[in-house]
CSV table of C-alpha atoms in Angstrom, one decimal:
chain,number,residue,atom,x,y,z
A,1,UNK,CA,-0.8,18.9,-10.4
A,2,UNK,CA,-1.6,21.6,-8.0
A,3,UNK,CA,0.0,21.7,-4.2
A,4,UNK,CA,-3.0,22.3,-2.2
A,5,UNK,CA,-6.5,21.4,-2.2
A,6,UNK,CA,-8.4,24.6,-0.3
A,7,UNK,CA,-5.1,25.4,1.6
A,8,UNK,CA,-4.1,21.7,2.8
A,9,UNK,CA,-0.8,20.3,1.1
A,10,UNK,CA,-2.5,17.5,-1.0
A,11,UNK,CA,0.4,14.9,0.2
A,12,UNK,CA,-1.4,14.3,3.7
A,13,UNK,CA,-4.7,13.7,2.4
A,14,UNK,CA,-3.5,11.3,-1.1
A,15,UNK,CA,-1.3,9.6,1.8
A,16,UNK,CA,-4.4,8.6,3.6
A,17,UNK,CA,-6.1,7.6,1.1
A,18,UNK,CA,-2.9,5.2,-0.2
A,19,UNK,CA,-2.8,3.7,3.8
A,20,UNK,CA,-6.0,2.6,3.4
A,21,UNK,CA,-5.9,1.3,-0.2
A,22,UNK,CA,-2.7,-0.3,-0.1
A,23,UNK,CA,-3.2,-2.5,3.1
A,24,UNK,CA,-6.4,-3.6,1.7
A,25,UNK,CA,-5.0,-4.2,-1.6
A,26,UNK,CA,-2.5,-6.7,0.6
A,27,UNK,CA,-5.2,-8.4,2.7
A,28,UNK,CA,-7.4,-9.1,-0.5
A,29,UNK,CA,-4.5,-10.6,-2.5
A,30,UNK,CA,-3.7,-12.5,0.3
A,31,UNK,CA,-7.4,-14.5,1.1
A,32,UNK,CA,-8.0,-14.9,-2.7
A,33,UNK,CA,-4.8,-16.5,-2.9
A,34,UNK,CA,-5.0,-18.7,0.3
A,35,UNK,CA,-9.1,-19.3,0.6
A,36,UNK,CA,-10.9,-20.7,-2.7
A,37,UNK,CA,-14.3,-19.8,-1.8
A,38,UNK,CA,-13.0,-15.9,-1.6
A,39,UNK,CA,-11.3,-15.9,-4.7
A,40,UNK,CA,-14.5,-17.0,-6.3
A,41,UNK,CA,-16.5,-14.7,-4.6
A,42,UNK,CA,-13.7,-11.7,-5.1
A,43,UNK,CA,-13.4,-12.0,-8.5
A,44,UNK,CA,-10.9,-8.8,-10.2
A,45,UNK,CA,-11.6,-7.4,-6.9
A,46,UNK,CA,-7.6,-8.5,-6.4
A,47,UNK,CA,-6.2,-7.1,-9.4
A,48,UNK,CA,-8.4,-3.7,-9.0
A,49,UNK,CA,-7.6,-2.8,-5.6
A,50,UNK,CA,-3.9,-3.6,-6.1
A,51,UNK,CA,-4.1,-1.3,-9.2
A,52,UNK,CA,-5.5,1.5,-7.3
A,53,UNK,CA,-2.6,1.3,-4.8
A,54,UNK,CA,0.0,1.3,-7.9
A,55,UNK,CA,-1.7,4.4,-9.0
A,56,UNK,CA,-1.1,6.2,-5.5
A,57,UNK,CA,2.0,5.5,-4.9
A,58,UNK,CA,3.5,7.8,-7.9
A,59,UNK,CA,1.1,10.3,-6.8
A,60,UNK,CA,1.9,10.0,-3.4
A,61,UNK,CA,5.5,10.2,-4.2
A,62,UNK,CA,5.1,13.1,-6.7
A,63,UNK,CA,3.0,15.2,-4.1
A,64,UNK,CA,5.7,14.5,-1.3
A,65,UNK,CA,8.4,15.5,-3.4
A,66,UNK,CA,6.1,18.9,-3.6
A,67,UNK,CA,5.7,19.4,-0.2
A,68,UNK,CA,9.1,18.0,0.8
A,69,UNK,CA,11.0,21.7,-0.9
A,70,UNK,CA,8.7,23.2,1.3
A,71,UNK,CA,9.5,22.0,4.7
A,72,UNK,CA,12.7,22.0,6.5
A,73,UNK,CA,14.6,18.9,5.6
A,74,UNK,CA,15.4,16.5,8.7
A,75,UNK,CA,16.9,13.4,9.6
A,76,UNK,CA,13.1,11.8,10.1
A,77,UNK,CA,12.1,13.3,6.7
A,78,UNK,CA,15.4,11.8,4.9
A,79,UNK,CA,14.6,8.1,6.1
A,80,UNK,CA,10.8,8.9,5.2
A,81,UNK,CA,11.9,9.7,1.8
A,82,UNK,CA,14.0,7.0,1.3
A,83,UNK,CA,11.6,4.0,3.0
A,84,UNK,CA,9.0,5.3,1.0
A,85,UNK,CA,11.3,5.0,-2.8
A,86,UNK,CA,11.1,1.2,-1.6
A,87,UNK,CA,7.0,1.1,-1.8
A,88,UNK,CA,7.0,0.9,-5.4
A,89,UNK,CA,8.8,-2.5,-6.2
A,90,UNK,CA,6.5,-3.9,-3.5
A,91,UNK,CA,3.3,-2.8,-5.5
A,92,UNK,CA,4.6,-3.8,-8.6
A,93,UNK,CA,4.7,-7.3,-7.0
A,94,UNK,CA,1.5,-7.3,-5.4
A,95,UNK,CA,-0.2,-6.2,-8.9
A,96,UNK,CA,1.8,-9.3,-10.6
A,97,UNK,CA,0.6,-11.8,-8.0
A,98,UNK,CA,-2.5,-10.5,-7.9
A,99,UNK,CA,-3.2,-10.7,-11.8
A,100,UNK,CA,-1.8,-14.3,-12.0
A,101,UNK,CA,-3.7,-15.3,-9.3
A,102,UNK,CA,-6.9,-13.6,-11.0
A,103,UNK,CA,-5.6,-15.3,-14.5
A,104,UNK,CA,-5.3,-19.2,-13.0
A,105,UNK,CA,-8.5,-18.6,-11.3
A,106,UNK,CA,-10.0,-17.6,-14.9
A,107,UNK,CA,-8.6,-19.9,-16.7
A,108,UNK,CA,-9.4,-23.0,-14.1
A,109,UNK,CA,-13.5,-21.2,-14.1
A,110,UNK,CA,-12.9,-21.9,-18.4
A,111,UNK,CA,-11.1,-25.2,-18.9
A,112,UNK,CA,-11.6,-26.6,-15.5
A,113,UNK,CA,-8.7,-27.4,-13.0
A,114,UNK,CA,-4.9,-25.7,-12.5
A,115,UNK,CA,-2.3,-27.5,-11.4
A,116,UNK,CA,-1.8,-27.4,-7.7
A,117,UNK,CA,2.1,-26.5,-7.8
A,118,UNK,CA,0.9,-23.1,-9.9
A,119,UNK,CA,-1.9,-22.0,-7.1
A,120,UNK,CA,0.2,-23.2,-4.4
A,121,UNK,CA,3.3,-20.6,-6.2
A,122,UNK,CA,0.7,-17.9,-6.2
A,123,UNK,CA,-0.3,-18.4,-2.5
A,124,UNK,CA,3.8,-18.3,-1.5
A,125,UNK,CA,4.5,-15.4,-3.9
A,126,UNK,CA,0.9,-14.1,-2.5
A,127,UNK,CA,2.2,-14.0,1.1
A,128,UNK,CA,5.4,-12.6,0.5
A,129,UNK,CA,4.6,-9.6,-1.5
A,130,UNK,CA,1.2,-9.3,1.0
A,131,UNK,CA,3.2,-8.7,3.9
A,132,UNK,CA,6.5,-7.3,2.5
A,133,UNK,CA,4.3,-4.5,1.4
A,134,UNK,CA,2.6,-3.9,4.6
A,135,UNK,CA,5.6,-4.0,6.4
A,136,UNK,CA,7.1,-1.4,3.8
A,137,UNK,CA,3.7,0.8,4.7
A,138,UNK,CA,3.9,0.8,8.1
A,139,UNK,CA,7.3,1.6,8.0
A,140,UNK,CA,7.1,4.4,5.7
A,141,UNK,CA,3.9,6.0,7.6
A,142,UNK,CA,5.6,5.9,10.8
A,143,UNK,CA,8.7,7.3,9.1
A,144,UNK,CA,6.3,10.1,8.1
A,145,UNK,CA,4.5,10.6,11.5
A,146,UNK,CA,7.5,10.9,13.3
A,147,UNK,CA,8.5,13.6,10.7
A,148,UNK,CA,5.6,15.5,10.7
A,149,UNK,CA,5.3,15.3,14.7
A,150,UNK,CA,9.0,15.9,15.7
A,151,UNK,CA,8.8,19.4,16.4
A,152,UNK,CA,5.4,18.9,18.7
A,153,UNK,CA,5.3,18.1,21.9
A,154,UNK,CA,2.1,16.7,23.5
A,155,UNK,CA,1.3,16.8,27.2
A,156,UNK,CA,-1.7,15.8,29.3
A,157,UNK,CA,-3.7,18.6,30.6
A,158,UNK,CA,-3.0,18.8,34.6
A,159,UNK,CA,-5.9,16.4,36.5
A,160,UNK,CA,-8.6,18.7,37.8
A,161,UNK,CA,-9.3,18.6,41.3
């Protein structure tokens, strides 16, 4: 996999596209798991955009790993490093609710109802592995600001009179 694309470490921009993806991949899970008429409306949409934000988080990892023997190590770029080895697990999860959420729905659309303990288990396991993994992105792209930003400083420009 190459470094750069035109000159610009590839890690910044596969990062934003996995803060977008991922925290959509969450909210989606989340509304087909807790709101019926979205789930029938959604469809695989669940399972696909949780899938997408699996495949970015390897490649995000991979690509920081790149640009991480580049730049000078630091205590911010340490803890980004390690909140962002948690992301993975969290996805992993997501994907798994996401796809038995997207199977009962299936199967209940094919041989009519589910029981209510199994959709009310995929709504729990929905909202825990929803916001655990938003948390765990937040976390890790703050982690990751404050590395990338710790040697700036940023003033206001003096008020004109």
């Amino acid at each position: 996999m190459p470094n750069d694309f035109y000159g610009l470490p590839l890690h910044p921009l596969i990062v934003h596209a996995t803060v977008v993806i991922i925290p959509t991949a969450a909210v989606v899970v989340l509304l087909a798991a807790l709101w019926p008429r979205f789930r029938q409306w959604a469809g695989p949409l669940p399972v696909a955009t949780s899938l997408v934000g699996l495949i970015l988080v390897p490649l995000s990892t991979s690509t920081g790993e790149t640009l991480e023997r580049h730049v000078e190590r630091s205590a911010q770029l340490r803890e980004h490093t390690h909140l962002a080895d948690g992301l993975l697990p969290w996805m992993i999860g997501l994907t798994v609710v996401a796809s038995i959420g997207y199977a009962l729905y299936w199967r209940s659309a094919r041989e009519g109802s589910v029981r209510r303990a199994f959709t009310m288990a995929v709504a729990v396991l929905a909202i825990a592995a929803a916001a655990g993994t938003a948390v765990q992105v937040a976390r890790i792209g703050h982690s990751g600001a404050e590395a990338a930003w710790a040697d700036t400083s940023m003033s206001a420009a003096p008020p004109s009179d």
